[in-house]
Amino acid sequence: MKKRLLTVLVTGTVLSLGALAPSVNAQDFDSQIETVNSSIANINEKKSAVNSTIDTLAKELSDVQTKIDTTQAKKAEVQEQIETLKAEIAKLEKVIAERNTRLEEQARSVQTNGARSYLDFLLNAESLSDAVSRIGVVMDLMGANRELMQQQAEDKKQVESKEEAQQEKLAEQEAAEKELASLQTELNDTFSKNKVLLANLSQEEVAEIAKRDGLVAEKEAFQKRLAEEKAKAEAEAARIAEASRQALAAQASQSQTTATQTSYQAPAPAAASTASTSTASTSSSTSTPAAPAQTSSYTYTAGGGFPAVDPSFRASLNGGYFGQCTYYVFNRMAQVGTPIGHSMMGNAAEWPSYARSYGYSVSHSPSAGSAIVFQQGLAGADPTYGHVAFVEAVNADGSLYISEMNVRGLNVISYRTISASVAARATYIRF
């Protein structure tokens, strides 16, 4: 009886402490916060790089604008020179036109008087010296005409050269202006894109900071709730311990009283002795205390005695579905020393098929330490994915005491007893 009473009290204590199993632990929050902080730091690095690019582009735009201003000033200067050249060209064209007029007049004179005029001019000389002088005049006149024609050709060539130089300078200025305008457009486009990128990064940073602040608030609320639950659990454990102490003391006292009554026989005549003995026997029978009620005890007949569930324990392989029933069984199996060696097990309803393919034992015989698979709809299992749990113990009446996750919420560990009739319909896997 003493042992059975202790079973009731200890079981109650374990169940009370089991309520402390959190959906997530502080390390989970710290890990998530660290991840967000890393993301924020990464965003800040990107923002710094973009800001540096923007500063560089701003300087380049300023330099390009300076070059544009310089080019436009040179263009204005060249245009002024072009106007001067145009004036010179106009002047040269006027001189050429005048020379053409004189040449035309001389040509008409020659055509009118002909060579006879030159001959008459020479024959009319009064003396030999006068003739020589007149020959010189004719030669000078003809030489002047030749020089005039040569000068006209040179002037024309000069005009053409200046006109060509004018066109080259104009083309150079237009090309430089076009190139600078293209560069300015390209830089402005890149500058605008980086401004947009910076704005987007700033929005991402604000969102990540809000996410981090939310996680910090959740962590603080979680720690507060955990502290409150721990205090309640400790108070409950203290109450149970005190109740255990009082029950054991009462049981010891009752046992001592019963032993005293059973061993006592009052001196009496032989005839009365039988009655006395009968009375004593009756007294002893009625004085024996009844066994205390065991409304919440679990008498394990197969296995059990596994270490208490550690909510923070993580298996190297856990299937990857955080907070789900499969995630928990992966972790629990590893915690009790029988880790699942394959990460690909599918959903809960698919576990028996995968287990058989890997060579694990699959049957309908329950045993402590095995995984229990509820097919779709069995005992409230998901109609599509089924459910899987860990068999903590097999009771004498065929019922099972199991631990599981995601029955009362994502990543929440809970415990319950499965009736023998339900247990008989489930599938069991030994890893």
PDB file of C-alpha atoms in Angstrom, residues 283-400:
ATOM      1  CA  SER A 283     -11.643  -6.077  15.562  1.00  0.00           C
ATOM      2  CA  SER A 284      -8.465  -6.648  13.643  1.00  0.00           C
ATOM      3  CA  SER A 285     -10.365  -7.119  10.425  1.00  0.00           C
ATOM      4  CA  THR A 286     -12.470  -4.016  10.811  1.00  0.00           C
ATOM      5  CA  SER A 287      -9.521  -1.903  11.942  1.00  0.00           C
ATOM      6  CA  THR A 288      -7.412  -2.541   8.811  1.00  0.00           C
ATOM      7  CA  PRO A 289      -7.436   0.682   6.759  1.00  0.00           C
ATOM      8  CA  ALA A 290      -8.668   0.574   3.183  1.00  0.00           C
ATOM      9  CA  ALA A 291      -6.203   1.184   0.372  1.00  0.00           C
ATOM     10  CA  PRO A 292      -6.182   4.826  -0.690  1.00  0.00           C
ATOM     11  CA  ALA A 293      -7.961   5.639  -3.938  1.00  0.00           C
ATOM     12  CA  GLN A 294      -5.625   5.751  -6.952  1.00  0.00           C
ATOM     13  CA  THR A 295      -7.518   7.963  -9.345  1.00  0.00           C
ATOM     14  CA  SER A 296      -4.425   9.233 -11.203  1.00  0.00           C
ATOM     15  CA  SER A 297      -1.799   6.469 -10.771  1.00  0.00           C
ATOM     16  CA  TYR A 298      -0.238   4.461 -13.600  1.00  0.00           C
ATOM     17  CA  THR A 299       0.971   0.933 -12.802  1.00  0.00           C
ATOM     18  CA  TYR A 300       3.341   0.040 -15.611  1.00  0.00           C
ATOM     19  CA  THR A 301       3.592  -3.609 -16.572  1.00  0.00           C
ATOM     20  CA  ALA A 302       5.855  -3.244 -19.585  1.00  0.00           C
ATOM     21  CA  GLY A 303       8.803  -0.891 -19.789  1.00  0.00           C
ATOM     22  CA  GLY A 304       8.547   2.671 -18.578  1.00  0.00           C
ATOM     23  CA  GLY A 305      11.032   4.468 -16.387  1.00  0.00           C
ATOM     24  CA  PHE A 306      12.268   6.658 -19.221  1.00  0.00           C
ATOM     25  CA  PRO A 307      13.890  10.010 -18.427  1.00  0.00           C
ATOM     26  CA  ALA A 308      11.477  12.920 -18.112  1.00  0.00           C
ATOM     27  CA  VAL A 309      10.675  14.733 -21.325  1.00  0.00           C
ATOM     28  CA  ASP A 310      13.155  17.543 -22.027  1.00  0.00           C
ATOM     29  CA  PRO A 311      11.384  20.185 -24.171  1.00  0.00           C
ATOM     30  CA  SER A 312      14.728  21.726 -25.138  1.00  0.00           C
ATOM     31  CA  PHE A 313      16.221  18.470 -26.441  1.00  0.00           C
ATOM     32  CA  ARG A 314      16.843  18.468 -30.196  1.00  0.00           C
ATOM     33  CA  ALA A 315      17.776  15.392 -32.227  1.00  0.00           C
ATOM     34  CA  SER A 316      20.309  15.686 -35.033  1.00  0.00           C
ATOM     35  CA  LEU A 317      17.560  14.329 -37.311  1.00  0.00           C
ATOM     36  CA  ASN A 318      14.040  15.534 -36.528  1.00  0.00           C
ATOM     37  CA  GLY A 319      12.184  15.428 -39.829  1.00  0.00           C
ATOM     38  CA  GLY A 320      12.192  19.189 -40.218  1.00  0.00           C
ATOM     39  CA  TYR A 321       8.518  19.817 -39.304  1.00  0.00           C
ATOM     40  CA  PHE A 322       8.957  22.037 -36.254  1.00  0.00           C
ATOM     41  CA  GLY A 323       6.280  21.718 -33.580  1.00  0.00           C
ATOM     42  CA  GLN A 324       4.498  18.781 -35.254  1.00  0.00           C
ATOM     43  CA  CYS A 325       3.903  15.307 -33.803  1.00  0.00           C
ATOM     44  CA  THR A 326       6.624  13.765 -35.994  1.00  0.00           C
ATOM     45  CA  TYR A 327       9.121  16.413 -34.842  1.00  0.00           C
ATOM     46  CA  TYR A 328       8.496  15.458 -31.212  1.00  0.00           C
ATOM     47  CA  VAL A 329       8.824  11.677 -31.710  1.00  0.00           C
ATOM     48  CA  PHE A 330      12.149  12.170 -33.524  1.00  0.00           C
ATOM     49  CA  ASN A 331      13.410  14.162 -30.510  1.00  0.00           C
ATOM     50  CA  ARG A 332      11.925  11.842 -27.857  1.00  0.00           C
ATOM     51  CA  MET A 333      13.348   8.707 -29.474  1.00  0.00           C
ATOM     52  CA  ALA A 334      16.804  10.291 -29.582  1.00  0.00           C
ATOM     53  CA  GLN A 335      16.466  11.439 -25.945  1.00  0.00           C
ATOM     54  CA  VAL A 336      15.740   7.888 -24.664  1.00  0.00           C
ATOM     55  CA  GLY A 337      18.633   6.441 -26.668  1.00  0.00           C
ATOM     56  CA  THR A 338      16.901   4.999 -29.750  1.00  0.00           C
ATOM     57  CA  PRO A 339      17.304   7.728 -32.383  1.00  0.00           C
ATOM     58  CA  ILE A 340      15.608   7.395 -35.755  1.00  0.00           C
ATOM     59  CA  GLY A 341      18.324   7.029 -38.365  1.00  0.00           C
ATOM     60  CA  HIS A 342      16.392   8.331 -41.360  1.00  0.00           C
ATOM     61  CA  SER A 343      15.073  11.873 -41.772  1.00  0.00           C
ATOM     62  CA  MET A 344      12.623  10.907 -44.519  1.00  0.00           C
ATOM     63  CA  MET A 345       9.612   9.327 -42.778  1.00  0.00           C
ATOM     64  CA  GLY A 346       6.784  11.235 -44.480  1.00  0.00           C
ATOM     65  CA  ASN A 347       3.669  12.256 -42.558  1.00  0.00           C
ATOM     66  CA  ALA A 348       2.503  10.274 -39.529  1.00  0.00           C
ATOM     67  CA  ALA A 349       0.232   7.953 -41.528  1.00  0.00           C
ATOM     68  CA  GLU A 350       3.183   7.069 -43.785  1.00  0.00           C
ATOM     69  CA  TRP A 351       5.573   6.133 -40.965  1.00  0.00           C
ATOM     70  CA  PRO A 352       4.781   2.356 -40.990  1.00  0.00           C
ATOM     71  CA  SER A 353       5.555   2.082 -44.732  1.00  0.00           C
ATOM     72  CA  TYR A 354       8.810   4.019 -44.449  1.00  0.00           C
ATOM     73  CA  ALA A 355       9.800   2.090 -41.290  1.00  0.00           C
ATOM     74  CA  ARG A 356       9.314  -1.268 -43.025  1.00  0.00           C
ATOM     75  CA  SER A 357      11.404  -0.087 -45.990  1.00  0.00           C
ATOM     76  CA  TYR A 358      14.222   0.832 -43.568  1.00  0.00           C
ATOM     77  CA  GLY A 359      14.027  -2.554 -41.804  1.00  0.00           C
ATOM     78  CA  TYR A 360      12.411  -1.419 -38.519  1.00  0.00           C
ATOM     79  CA  SER A 361       9.944  -3.658 -36.647  1.00  0.00           C
ATOM     80  CA  VAL A 362       6.318  -2.704 -37.379  1.00  0.00           C
ATOM     81  CA  SER A 363       3.444  -4.496 -35.619  1.00  0.00           C
ATOM     82  CA  HIS A 364       0.169  -4.107 -33.716  1.00  0.00           C
ATOM     83  CA  SER A 365       1.752  -5.129 -30.383  1.00  0.00           C
ATOM     84  CA  PRO A 366       2.263  -2.157 -28.051  1.00  0.00           C
ATOM     85  CA  SER A 367       5.456  -1.844 -26.030  1.00  0.00           C
ATOM     86  CA  ALA A 368       6.994   0.906 -23.956  1.00  0.00           C
ATOM     87  CA  GLY A 369       9.528   2.951 -25.897  1.00  0.00           C
ATOM     88  CA  SER A 370       7.882   2.387 -29.270  1.00  0.00           C
ATOM     89  CA  ALA A 371       6.240   4.906 -31.580  1.00  0.00           C
ATOM     90  CA  ILE A 372       2.458   4.582 -31.775  1.00  0.00           C
ATOM     91  CA  VAL A 373       0.897   5.526 -35.116  1.00  0.00           C
ATOM     92  CA  PHE A 374      -2.760   6.573 -35.255  1.00  0.00           C
ATOM     93  CA  GLN A 375      -4.087   6.197 -38.771  1.00  0.00           C
ATOM     94  CA  GLN A 376      -6.348   8.912 -40.183  1.00  0.00           C
ATOM     95  CA  GLY A 377      -9.288   9.628 -37.874  1.00  0.00           C
ATOM     96  CA  LEU A 378      -8.291   7.150 -35.126  1.00  0.00           C
ATOM     97  CA  ALA A 379      -8.695   8.705 -31.650  1.00  0.00           C
ATOM     98  CA  GLY A 380      -8.998  12.191 -33.133  1.00  0.00           C
ATOM     99  CA  ALA A 381      -5.979  11.870 -35.467  1.00  0.00           C
ATOM    100  CA  ASP A 382      -5.794  14.204 -38.451  1.00  0.00           C
ATOM    101  CA  PRO A 383      -8.054  12.818 -41.233  1.00  0.00           C
ATOM    102  CA  THR A 384      -5.319  13.392 -43.822  1.00  0.00           C
ATOM    103  CA  TYR A 385      -1.950  13.004 -42.103  1.00  0.00           C
ATOM    104  CA  GLY A 386      -2.721  10.776 -39.108  1.00  0.00           C
ATOM    105  CA  HIS A 387      -0.828  11.165 -35.808  1.00  0.00           C
ATOM    106  CA  VAL A 388       2.252   9.688 -34.099  1.00  0.00           C
ATOM    107  CA  ALA A 389       3.222   9.661 -30.391  1.00  0.00           C
ATOM    108  CA  PHE A 390       5.666   7.999 -27.959  1.00  0.00           C
ATOM    109  CA  VAL A 391       4.586   5.090 -25.724  1.00  0.00           C
ATOM    110  CA  GLU A 392       5.839   5.931 -22.242  1.00  0.00           C
ATOM    111  CA  ALA A 393       4.305   2.792 -20.649  1.00  0.00           C
ATOM    112  CA  VAL A 394       1.874  -0.101 -21.165  1.00  0.00           C
ATOM    113  CA  ASN A 395      -0.597  -0.499 -18.284  1.00  0.00           C
ATOM    114  CA  ALA A 396      -1.920  -3.756 -16.821  1.00  0.00           C
ATOM    115  CA  ASP A 397      -5.343  -3.291 -18.404  1.00  0.00           C
ATOM    116  CA  GLY A 398      -3.853  -2.873 -21.887  1.00  0.00           C
ATOM    117  CA  SER A 399      -4.195   0.896 -21.918  1.00  0.00           C
ATOM    118  CA  LEU A 400      -1.213   3.062 -22.844  1.00  0.00           C
TER     119      LEU A 400
END
